[in-house]
Coordinates of C-alpha atoms and ligand atoms in Angstrom, one line a residue:
Chain A
M1331 CA -92.5 16.2 -29.0
R1332 CA -95.5 18.0 -27.8
S1333 CA -97.9 19.2 -30.5
L1334 CA -98.7 22.8 -31.1
D1335 CA -100.7 24.3 -28.2
T1336 CA -103.8 25.7 -29.8
S1337 CA -105.8 26.2 -26.6
P1338 CA -107.5 29.6 -26.5
P1339 CA -105.5 32.4 -24.8
E1340 CA -106.5 32.9 -21.3
P1341 CA -108.9 35.5 -20.2
R1342 CA -106.3 37.7 -18.6
L1343 CA -104.4 37.9 -21.9
S1344 CA -107.5 38.7 -24.0
S1345 CA -108.5 41.4 -21.5
L1346 CA -105.0 42.8 -21.7
Y1347 CA -105.0 42.9 -25.5
Q1348 CA -108.5 44.2 -26.3
E1349 CA -109.5 45.4 -29.7
V1350 CA -109.7 49.0 -28.7
I1351 CA -106.1 48.9 -27.3
L1352 CA -104.7 47.3 -30.5
D1353 CA -106.7 49.9 -32.5
H1354 CA -105.0 52.8 -30.6
Y1355 CA -101.7 51.0 -31.0
R1356 CA -102.0 50.6 -34.7
R1357 CA -103.9 53.9 -35.5
P1358 CA -102.6 56.2 -32.8
R1359 CA -104.7 59.4 -32.4
N1360 CA -102.9 62.8 -32.2
K1361 CA -99.5 61.4 -33.1
G1362 CA -96.9 63.7 -34.4
A1363 CA -95.2 66.9 -33.2
L1364 CA -97.3 69.9 -32.1
E1365 CA -96.4 73.3 -33.5
N1366 CA -96.3 76.1 -31.0
A1367 CA -96.4 73.8 -28.0
T1368 CA -96.1 75.5 -24.7
H1369 CA -95.0 72.4 -22.8
A1370 CA -92.8 69.5 -24.0
V1371 CA -91.5 66.5 -22.1
S1372 CA -89.6 63.4 -23.2
L1373 CA -89.7 60.3 -21.0
N1374 CA -88.4 56.9 -21.7
N1375 CA -88.4 53.6 -19.9
P1376 CA -84.7 52.4 -20.1
L1377 CA -85.7 48.9 -19.2
C1378 CA -87.8 48.2 -22.2
G1379 CA -87.1 51.2 -24.4
D1380 CA -90.6 52.7 -24.5
E1381 CA -90.4 56.4 -25.5
I1382 CA -92.9 59.2 -25.3
D1383 CA -92.4 62.9 -26.3
L1384 CA -95.5 64.7 -25.1
H1385 CA -96.4 68.2 -26.5
L1386 CA -99.1 70.4 -25.0
R1387 CA -100.4 73.8 -25.9
V1388 CA -101.8 75.3 -22.7
E1389 CA -103.7 78.6 -22.8
G1390 CA -104.7 80.0 -19.4
D1391 CA -105.2 76.7 -17.6
V1392 CA -106.9 74.9 -20.6
I1393 CA -105.1 72.3 -22.6
K1394 CA -105.9 73.5 -26.1
D1395 CA -104.0 70.9 -27.9
V1396 CA -102.0 67.8 -27.1
R1397 CA -99.9 65.5 -29.4
F1398 CA -97.3 62.8 -28.9
V1399 CA -94.4 61.2 -30.6
G1400 CA -93.2 57.9 -29.4
R1401 CA -92.5 54.3 -29.9
G1402 CA -92.8 51.2 -27.7
C1403 CA -95.2 48.5 -26.8
S1404 CA -98.9 48.4 -27.4
I1405 CA -99.7 49.3 -23.8
S1406 CA -97.6 52.5 -23.6
Q1407 CA -98.6 53.7 -27.1
A1408 CA -102.3 53.0 -26.7
S1409 CA -102.3 54.7 -23.3
A1410 CA -100.7 57.8 -24.9
S1411 CA -103.1 57.9 -27.8
M1412 CA -106.1 57.5 -25.5
M1413 CA -104.7 60.1 -23.2
T1414 CA -104.5 62.8 -25.9
Q1415 CA -108.2 62.2 -26.8
L1416 CA -109.2 62.7 -23.2
L1417 CA -107.1 65.7 -22.5
K1418 CA -108.0 68.0 -25.3
N1419 CA -109.9 71.0 -24.0
S1420 CA -109.7 69.8 -20.4
T1421 CA -108.2 72.1 -17.8
V1422 CA -104.9 71.3 -16.2
P1423 CA -106.5 70.4 -12.8
Q1424 CA -109.0 68.1 -14.6
A1425 CA -106.1 66.5 -16.5
L1426 CA -104.3 65.8 -13.2
L1427 CA -107.4 64.4 -11.7
I1428 CA -107.7 61.9 -14.6
A1429 CA -104.0 61.0 -14.2
E1430 CA -104.8 60.2 -10.6
R1431 CA -107.7 58.0 -11.5
M1432 CA -105.6 56.3 -14.1
S1433 CA -102.9 55.6 -11.5
A1434 CA -105.6 54.2 -9.1
M1435 CA -106.9 52.0 -11.8
M1436 CA -103.4 50.6 -12.4
Q1437 CA -103.3 49.8 -8.7
G1438 CA -106.3 47.6 -9.1
D1439 CA -108.9 50.1 -7.8
D1440 CA -112.3 48.8 -9.2
A1441 CA -114.1 52.1 -8.8
A1442 CA -111.5 53.8 -11.0
A1443 CA -111.8 51.0 -13.6
T1444 CA -115.5 51.9 -14.0
D1445 CA -115.1 55.6 -13.8
K1446 CA -116.6 57.1 -17.0
T1447 CA -114.2 60.1 -17.0
L1448 CA -111.5 57.6 -18.0
G1449 CA -113.2 56.9 -21.4
D1450 CA -111.4 54.3 -23.6
L1451 CA -108.7 54.1 -21.0
R1452 CA -110.9 51.7 -19.0
A1453 CA -109.8 49.1 -21.5
L1454 CA -106.4 49.2 -19.8
A1455 CA -107.8 48.1 -16.5
G1456 CA -106.5 44.6 -17.2
V1457 CA -102.9 45.9 -17.1
S1458 CA -103.2 46.0 -13.3
K1459 CA -102.9 42.2 -13.3
F1460 CA -99.5 42.4 -15.0
P1461 CA -97.3 44.3 -12.6
V1462 CA -94.3 44.7 -14.9
R1463 CA -96.5 46.4 -17.5
I1464 CA -98.0 49.0 -15.3
K1465 CA -95.1 51.4 -15.9
C1466 CA -95.8 51.1 -19.7
A1467 CA -99.4 52.2 -19.2
L1468 CA -98.3 55.1 -16.9
L1469 CA -95.4 56.4 -19.0
P1470 CA -97.5 59.0 -20.9
W1471 CA -99.2 60.0 -17.7
N1472 CA -95.9 60.6 -15.9
A1473 CA -94.9 62.7 -18.9
L1474 CA -98.1 64.7 -18.5
T1475 CA -97.5 65.4 -14.8
D1476 CA -93.9 66.3 -15.5
A1477 CA -95.0 68.7 -18.2
V1478 CA -97.6 70.6 -16.2
K1479 CA -95.9 70.5 -12.9
G1480 CA -92.4 70.8 -14.2
Chain B
M408 CA -77.9 15.9 -28.3
L409 CA -77.8 15.9 -24.6
D410 CA -80.5 14.3 -22.5
A411 CA -81.8 17.6 -21.4
A412 CA -84.8 16.2 -19.5
R413 CA -82.5 14.3 -17.3
L414 CA -80.2 17.2 -16.8
R415 CA -83.2 19.4 -15.7
A416 CA -83.5 17.1 -12.7
D417 CA -80.2 18.6 -11.5
F418 CA -81.7 22.1 -11.4
P419 CA -84.1 22.7 -8.5
L420 CA -85.6 25.9 -9.9
L421 CA -86.5 24.2 -13.2
Q422 CA -88.8 21.9 -11.3
R423 CA -91.1 24.8 -10.5
L424 CA -94.3 25.6 -12.3
E425 CA -94.7 29.1 -13.7
N426 CA -98.3 30.4 -14.2
G427 CA -99.3 26.8 -13.7
R428 CA -97.2 25.5 -16.5
R429 CA -93.8 23.8 -16.7
L430 CA -91.2 26.5 -16.6
V431 CA -89.6 26.9 -20.0
Y432 CA -86.5 29.0 -19.3
L433 CA -85.2 30.6 -22.4
D434 CA -83.3 33.6 -21.1
N435 CA -79.9 31.9 -20.6
A436 CA -78.0 34.6 -22.2
A437 CA -79.0 36.8 -19.4
T438 CA -78.2 34.3 -16.7
T439 CA -78.4 30.5 -16.3
Q440 CA -80.1 28.4 -13.6
K441 CA -77.9 26.7 -11.0
P442 CA -77.5 23.0 -10.6
E443 CA -77.7 21.4 -7.1
A444 CA -74.0 20.7 -7.3
V445 CA -73.2 24.4 -7.4
L446 CA -75.8 25.2 -4.6
S447 CA -74.4 22.5 -2.4
A448 CA -70.8 23.5 -3.0
I449 CA -71.7 27.0 -1.7
L450 CA -73.6 25.7 1.3
D451 CA -70.8 23.2 2.1
Y452 CA -68.3 26.0 1.9
Y453 CA -70.3 28.0 4.6
H454 CA -70.9 24.8 6.6
S455 CA -67.3 23.7 6.8
T456 CA -64.8 26.2 5.5
N457 CA -65.8 29.8 5.9
A458 CA -63.1 32.3 7.1
N459 CA -61.5 35.3 5.6
V460 CA -58.8 34.3 3.1
H461 CA -55.1 35.1 2.9
R462 CA -54.8 36.5 6.4
G463 CA -55.7 33.9 9.1
A464 CA -53.1 32.0 11.1
Y465 CA -55.5 29.2 11.9
G466 CA -56.5 26.0 10.1
L467 CA -59.9 27.1 9.1
A468 CA -58.6 30.3 7.4
I469 CA -55.9 28.2 5.7
R470 CA -58.6 25.8 4.3
A471 CA -60.7 28.8 3.1
T472 CA -57.7 30.2 1.3
E473 CA -57.0 26.8 -0.2
A474 CA -60.6 26.5 -1.5
Y475 CA -60.3 29.9 -3.0
E476 CA -57.0 29.3 -4.7
A477 CA -58.1 25.8 -5.9
A478 CA -61.0 27.6 -7.6
R479 CA -58.5 29.8 -9.3
E480 CA -56.7 26.8 -10.6
R481 CA -59.9 25.2 -11.8
V482 CA -60.7 28.3 -13.8
A483 CA -57.2 28.5 -15.2
G484 CA -57.3 24.8 -16.2
Y485 CA -60.7 25.0 -17.9
L486 CA -59.7 27.9 -20.1
N487 CA -56.0 26.9 -20.4
A488 CA -54.9 30.2 -18.9
W489 CA -51.3 31.3 -19.4
A490 CA -50.7 30.8 -15.7
T491 CA -52.8 30.4 -12.6
E492 CA -51.7 33.9 -11.4
G493 CA -53.1 35.2 -14.6
V494 CA -56.6 34.6 -13.3
V495 CA -58.0 37.6 -11.4
F496 CA -61.4 37.0 -9.8
T497 CA -63.9 39.7 -10.5
R498 CA -67.6 40.3 -10.0
G499 CA -68.1 39.3 -13.7
T500 CA -67.3 40.4 -17.2
T501 CA -68.2 44.0 -16.6
E502 CA -65.8 44.4 -13.8
A503 CA -63.1 42.5 -15.7
I504 CA -63.3 44.8 -18.6
N505 CA -63.4 47.9 -16.4
L506 CA -60.3 46.6 -14.8
V507 CA -58.5 46.3 -18.1
A508 CA -59.7 49.8 -19.2
G509 CA -59.0 51.3 -15.8
A510 CA -55.6 49.8 -15.2
Y511 CA -54.0 48.8 -18.5
G512 CA -55.9 51.4 -20.6
R513 CA -55.2 54.3 -18.3
A514 CA -51.5 53.5 -18.2
T515 CA -51.0 53.0 -21.9
V516 CA -53.6 55.0 -24.0
R517 CA -52.6 58.6 -24.8
A518 CA -54.2 61.5 -26.6
G519 CA -54.5 60.7 -30.3
D520 CA -54.4 56.9 -29.8
T521 CA -57.2 54.7 -31.1
V522 CA -59.2 52.0 -29.3
V523 CA -61.3 49.7 -31.5
V524 CA -64.6 48.1 -30.5
T525 CA -67.4 46.6 -32.6
A526 CA -71.0 47.6 -33.3
M527 CA -72.1 44.3 -31.7
D528 CA -70.4 44.9 -28.4
H529 CA -72.4 44.7 -25.1
H530 CA -72.5 48.0 -23.3
S531 CA -70.0 46.6 -20.8
N532 CA -67.4 46.2 -23.6
L533 CA -68.2 49.6 -24.9
V534 CA -68.9 52.2 -22.2
P535 CA -65.6 51.5 -20.3
W536 CA -63.7 52.3 -23.5
Q537 CA -65.8 55.4 -24.1
I538 CA -64.9 56.6 -20.6
L539 CA -61.2 55.9 -21.2
C540 CA -61.1 57.6 -24.6
Q541 CA -62.9 60.6 -23.3
E542 CA -60.5 61.0 -20.5
K543 CA -57.5 60.5 -22.7
G544 CA -58.6 62.4 -25.8
A545 CA -58.2 59.1 -27.7
T546 CA -60.4 58.0 -30.6
L547 CA -62.9 55.2 -30.2
R548 CA -63.4 53.4 -33.6
M549 CA -66.5 51.2 -33.9
V550 CA -66.2 48.4 -36.5
E551 CA -69.4 47.9 -38.5
I552 CA -71.3 44.7 -38.9
T553 CA -72.6 43.0 -42.0
E554 CA -76.3 42.7 -42.7
D555 CA -76.5 39.2 -41.3
G556 CA -74.9 40.2 -38.1
R557 CA -71.2 39.4 -38.4
I558 CA -68.2 41.6 -37.8
D559 CA -67.4 43.3 -41.1
L560 CA -63.9 42.1 -41.8
S561 CA -63.1 44.7 -44.4
D562 CA -64.1 47.5 -41.9
F563 CA -62.1 45.7 -39.2
G564 CA -59.1 45.9 -41.5
L565 CA -59.7 49.6 -42.1
A566 CA -59.9 50.2 -38.3
L567 CA -56.6 48.4 -37.8
E568 CA -54.9 50.8 -40.2
R569 CA -55.2 53.3 -37.4
N570 CA -52.7 51.2 -35.4
P571 CA -54.9 51.0 -32.4
K572 CA -53.5 50.4 -28.9
I573 CA -56.4 48.2 -27.9
V574 CA -58.9 46.1 -29.9
A575 CA -61.9 44.8 -28.0
F576 CA -64.6 42.5 -29.3
P577 CA -67.1 39.8 -28.2
Y578 CA -66.3 36.1 -28.9
V579 CA -70.0 35.5 -29.1
S580 CA -72.7 38.1 -29.5
N581 CA -75.3 38.1 -26.8
A582 CA -77.9 39.7 -29.0
L583 CA -77.4 37.8 -32.2
G584 CA -75.6 34.5 -31.3
T585 CA -72.9 35.2 -33.8
V586 CA -69.7 33.3 -33.1
N587 CA -66.9 35.6 -34.2
P588 CA -63.6 34.4 -35.7
A589 CA -61.8 35.4 -32.5
A590 CA -58.5 33.8 -33.2
Q591 CA -58.3 35.4 -36.6
L592 CA -59.3 38.9 -35.2
A593 CA -56.7 38.5 -32.5
R594 CA -54.0 37.6 -35.1
L595 CA -54.9 40.6 -37.3
S596 CA -54.8 42.9 -34.3
H597 CA -51.5 41.7 -33.0
A598 CA -50.0 42.2 -36.5
V599 CA -50.5 46.0 -36.0
G600 CA -49.3 45.9 -32.4
A601 CA -52.6 46.1 -30.6
V602 CA -53.5 44.4 -27.3
V603 CA -56.6 42.2 -27.7
V604 CA -59.5 42.2 -25.2
V605 CA -62.0 39.4 -25.7
D606 CA -65.5 39.6 -24.0
G607 CA -66.0 36.0 -23.2
A608 CA -69.3 36.4 -21.3
Q609 CA -71.3 34.4 -23.9
S610 CA -68.5 32.1 -25.3
T611 CA -67.3 30.6 -22.0
P612 CA -70.7 29.0 -21.2
H613 CA -71.2 27.6 -24.6
L614 CA -67.9 26.7 -26.4
K615 CA -64.7 25.0 -25.7
V616 CA -62.4 28.0 -25.0
D617 CA -58.6 27.9 -24.9
V618 CA -57.2 31.4 -24.4
Q619 CA -53.7 30.4 -25.5
E620 CA -55.0 29.1 -28.7
L621 CA -57.1 32.2 -29.2
D622 CA -54.0 34.1 -28.4
C623 CA -55.8 37.2 -27.0
D624 CA -54.2 39.2 -24.2
F625 CA -57.2 39.6 -21.9
Y626 CA -60.3 37.4 -21.6
A627 CA -63.3 38.3 -19.5
L628 CA -66.0 36.0 -18.2
S629 CA -69.1 35.9 -15.9
G630 CA -69.8 32.9 -13.6
H631 CA -73.5 33.4 -13.5
K632 CA -73.9 32.8 -17.2
M633 CA -72.3 29.4 -16.9
L634 CA -74.2 27.8 -14.0
G635 CA -72.2 29.6 -11.4
P636 CA -73.3 32.1 -8.8
M637 CA -74.0 35.8 -9.4
G638 CA -71.2 38.1 -8.6
S639 CA -68.6 35.6 -9.7
G640 CA -66.3 36.0 -12.7
A641 CA -62.8 36.4 -13.8
L642 CA -60.3 38.2 -15.9
I643 CA -57.8 35.9 -17.6
A644 CA -54.7 37.8 -18.7
K645 CA -51.2 37.2 -19.8
P646 CA -49.2 37.4 -16.6
Q647 CA -46.5 39.7 -18.1
L648 CA -49.2 42.3 -18.9
L649 CA -50.6 42.1 -15.4
E650 CA -47.1 42.6 -14.0
T651 CA -46.7 45.9 -15.8
M652 CA -50.1 47.3 -14.9
P653 CA -50.8 49.7 -12.1
P654 CA -53.4 48.6 -9.6
Y655 CA -57.1 49.0 -10.2
H656 CA -58.7 49.3 -6.8
G657 CA -56.7 50.1 -3.6
G658 CA -57.3 48.5 -0.3
G659 CA -56.5 45.5 1.8
E660 CA -55.0 42.3 0.2
M661 CA -53.6 44.1 -2.8
I662 CA -50.7 45.7 -0.9
S663 CA -47.3 44.6 0.3
K664 CA -46.1 47.4 2.5
V665 CA -48.1 50.5 3.4
W666 CA -46.5 53.8 4.5
D667 CA -48.1 57.1 5.5
D668 CA -48.1 58.4 2.0
H669 CA -47.5 55.5 -0.4
S670 CA -47.6 51.7 -0.6
T671 CA -46.0 48.8 -2.4
Y672 CA -48.2 46.2 -4.0
N673 CA -48.8 42.5 -3.6
K674 CA -47.9 40.0 -6.4
I675 CA -50.3 39.3 -9.2
P676 CA -53.1 38.3 -9.2
H677 CA -53.7 39.6 -5.6
K678 CA -52.6 43.1 -6.6
F679 CA -55.9 43.3 -8.5
E680 CA -58.1 41.8 -5.8
A681 CA -58.4 44.6 -3.3
G682 CA -60.6 43.7 -0.2
T683 CA -62.3 40.6 0.9
P684 CA -63.1 38.6 -2.2
N685 CA -66.2 36.6 -3.1
V686 CA -65.0 33.3 -1.9
E687 CA -68.4 31.5 -2.2
G688 CA -68.6 32.8 -5.7
A689 CA -65.2 31.3 -6.6
V690 CA -66.1 28.0 -5.0
G691 CA -69.5 28.0 -6.8
L692 CA -67.8 28.8 -10.1
A693 CA -65.4 26.0 -9.7
A694 CA -68.3 23.6 -9.1
A695 CA -70.1 24.9 -12.2
I696 CA -66.9 24.3 -14.2
D697 CA -66.8 20.7 -12.9
Y698 CA -70.4 20.3 -14.1
L699 CA -69.7 21.7 -17.5
A700 CA -66.5 19.8 -17.9
R701 CA -68.3 16.5 -17.1
L702 CA -70.7 17.1 -20.0
G703 CA -68.0 18.5 -22.2
P704 CA -68.1 21.9 -23.8
D705 CA -68.1 20.6 -27.3
R706 CA -71.3 18.6 -26.6
I707 CA -72.9 21.6 -25.0
A708 CA -72.1 23.7 -28.1
E709 CA -73.5 21.0 -30.4
H710 CA -76.7 20.7 -28.3
E711 CA -77.3 24.5 -28.4
Q712 CA -76.5 24.8 -32.0
A713 CA -79.1 22.1 -32.8
L714 CA -81.7 23.9 -30.7
A715 CA -81.0 27.3 -32.3
R716 CA -81.3 25.7 -35.8
A717 CA -84.6 24.1 -34.9
A718 CA -85.9 27.3 -33.4
I719 CA -84.9 29.3 -36.5
E720 CA -86.5 26.8 -38.7
R721 CA -89.8 26.8 -36.7
L722 CA -89.9 30.6 -36.4
A723 CA -89.3 31.0 -40.1
Q724 CA -92.5 29.1 -40.7
I725 CA -94.5 31.7 -38.8
E726 CA -95.4 34.4 -41.3
G727 CA -94.3 37.9 -40.1
V728 CA -91.4 36.7 -37.9
T729 CA -88.0 38.1 -38.7
V730 CA -84.9 36.3 -37.3
Y731 CA -81.7 38.4 -36.9
G732 CA -78.1 37.2 -37.1
P733 CA -76.4 34.5 -39.1
R734 CA -79.1 32.1 -40.4
G735 CA -77.3 29.8 -42.8
P736 CA -77.5 26.1 -42.0
R737 CA -73.8 25.8 -41.7
D738 CA -73.2 29.1 -39.7
H739 CA -71.5 28.7 -36.5
R740 CA -73.7 30.3 -33.9
A741 CA -74.5 30.0 -30.3
G742 CA -78.0 29.2 -28.9
V743 CA -79.3 32.7 -29.1
V744 CA -82.2 33.5 -31.4
S745 CA -83.2 37.2 -31.7
F746 CA -86.4 37.9 -33.6
T747 CA -89.3 40.3 -34.1
Y748 CA -92.9 39.4 -35.1
G749 CA -94.7 41.8 -37.3
D750 CA -95.7 44.9 -35.4
I751 CA -96.1 43.1 -32.1
H752 CA -93.7 44.8 -29.7
P753 CA -91.2 42.4 -28.1
H754 CA -92.4 43.5 -24.7
D755 CA -95.9 42.3 -25.6
I756 CA -94.5 39.0 -27.0
A757 CA -92.7 38.4 -23.7
T758 CA -95.8 39.1 -21.6
I759 CA -97.9 36.7 -23.7
L760 CA -95.2 33.9 -23.6
D761 CA -94.8 34.4 -19.8
Q762 CA -98.5 33.3 -19.4
D763 CA -97.4 30.0 -20.9
G764 CA -94.5 29.8 -18.5
I765 CA -92.0 30.7 -21.2
C766 CA -89.3 33.2 -20.1
I767 CA -87.7 35.2 -22.9
R768 CA -86.0 38.5 -23.0
A769 CA -87.4 41.6 -24.7
G770 CA -85.4 44.7 -25.2
H771 CA -82.1 46.1 -26.5
H772 CA -80.0 43.5 -24.8
C773 CA -77.5 46.1 -23.7
T774 CA -76.6 46.6 -27.3
Q775 CA -78.2 49.9 -28.3
P776 CA -75.7 50.7 -31.1
L777 CA -76.5 47.3 -32.6
M778 CA -80.2 47.8 -32.4
R779 CA -79.9 51.1 -34.3
R780 CA -78.0 49.3 -37.0
L781 CA -80.7 46.6 -37.2
N782 CA -83.2 49.4 -37.4
V783 CA -85.3 48.1 -34.4
A784 CA -85.8 49.5 -31.0
A785 CA -85.9 46.1 -29.4
T786 CA -86.0 42.4 -30.3
A787 CA -87.4 39.4 -28.6
R788 CA -84.6 36.9 -27.7
A789 CA -84.8 33.2 -26.9
S790 CA -81.5 31.8 -25.6
F791 CA -81.0 28.1 -25.0
Y792 CA -78.8 26.1 -22.7
L793 CA -77.9 22.5 -21.9
Y794 CA -81.2 21.9 -20.1
N795 CA -83.4 23.0 -22.9
D796 CA -84.7 20.6 -25.6
L797 CA -86.9 20.5 -28.7
E798 CA -90.0 20.5 -26.6
D799 CA -89.0 24.0 -25.4
V800 CA -88.6 25.0 -29.0
D801 CA -92.1 23.7 -29.7
A802 CA -93.5 25.5 -26.7
L803 CA -91.9 28.8 -28.0
A804 CA -93.3 28.4 -31.4
G805 CA -96.8 27.4 -30.1
S806 CA -96.9 30.4 -27.8
L807 CA -95.8 32.7 -30.5
V808 CA -98.6 31.6 -32.7
K809 CA -100.9 32.5 -29.9
A810 CA -99.4 35.9 -29.6
G811 CA -99.9 36.3 -33.3
A812 CA -103.6 35.4 -33.0
L813 CA -104.1 38.0 -30.2
F814 CA -102.7 40.6 -32.5
G815 CA -104.7 39.4 -35.5
Y816 CA -102.1 37.5 -37.4
V817 CA -103.4 34.4 -39.0
P818 CA -101.3 31.3 -38.4
A819 CA -99.7 30.0 -41.6
Ligands
PLP447 C1 -71.6 39.7 -24.4 C2 -71.7 40.2 -23.0 N1 -70.8 40.9 -22.4 C3 -70.8 41.4 -21.2 C4 -71.9 41.1 -20.3 C5 -71.9 41.6 -18.9 O1 -71.8 40.6 -18.0 P1 -72.0 40.8 -16.5 O2 -73.3 41.6 -16.3 O3 -72.1 39.5 -15.9 O4 -70.8 41.6 -16.0 C6 -72.9 40.3 -20.9 C7 -74.1 40.0 -20.0 O5 -75.2 40.5 -20.1 C8 -72.8 39.8 -22.2 O6 -73.8 39.1 -22.7

């Protein structure tokens, strides 16, 4: 029998599961339904069961408030939590721009990964090295684009 | 236990490294790896025997037909089928069950009738019955499970009081590893006049199965879960039931005479095998059965049970891990171990284990009604087979401790 493997986790894993990600996973910001939402979209990932209900209150073209309900893996839920922090009081075109940067970061774009407009989301840059997890990180962003373009 | 390390040498894919580590393949309930014997049987078939079956007037086509029909006999023998013509080749369990629902079910179930399924059924032994019941205005009655993941026998009894036309259940649960008392369930169902459909996707690879001893009416299996190729499988049925059933798919091979506006049909089992069949699949499945028979299904079952027990024991020592399904030391269970670990999502567990070359499944395992009853969205599932050993159990436990550390759990 081989003894317990106690070697430290590899760098790719520690960069995937950073403190800030686990913090958003365990203490999600802006979680819960939004009263008087103007936009609501539910998306799920049938493969792994991640779920996001995204609620927005848009006035003019400003996102006055944004909340989410959902369950799923740390990546999808942290991404949703971080997203709500960034989007509050941004305009819809700004929000879509951030969604595009986020998508670029997931494709491994290094410039996007250091783009300050992404805030805490930059902690998710490591996801780009785990192709099957990219759709987890993008689930809330797809809900956002569905909501405002829908 | 089997000498798994030696058996692994028969499986080319298991020689590969994954993320630089020895590949530890623990997703056998999803599909198994294939031994060289199966791969070479398929290659040999194409090198020496390939032609379309049941129609050629030349030697090659006759040999292809013989290979296909010999495979049917091999399947019939391994499961002690009622008759060789009671073996219908299908794409797998899913197609076999759809065949029963679509042909037998459509012809016999009427408005107001009941079809019984269980809360631990795979979607493929549930959705076809939902479709049938919706079409017919029949009632689908789902039997509940107990807290430790068995079919609730008292609820099963209540369901039978509705005098169902059809009772369907899995012999072995793919999500929990529970081995259900299939013969007893069949006997109870027959006592109220129901026809019994057994989902054998997980039992055929792992247990000695004798369909006549089980005394069910229909038994479905998938070749790819028992060392055979994907897209191979079979429905094993009582021939007298097949005789009375209308066809499922129409096309070539299943007909006898075709007129402008109607046709007469071929004998069973060909009546249910429209179109060119998966001959390489049947040939590969027969080779897989040869491999399994050589080891002996009883020894395979024992080996897996030992691994499942060891895994349950190891996981129980990790604080925060919950194992689902029957856990007693004497419980009969297959080599499937479903678990969760604190608030670490199963998908995250699978990613972390993958970095150590360990393949497990994370998700609902095509059993969403079951997951709802367990009050989880998903579980992580390790499933063992004949080429796994205690070293794999160690690797699983070690990698889980790592996952725990990443998420801030302190090893016990
Ligand atoms: C219990 C059970 N039933 C049915 C199936 C469906 O088998 P297949 O996809 O091979 O048709 C599976 C496989 O996932 C299973 O585990």
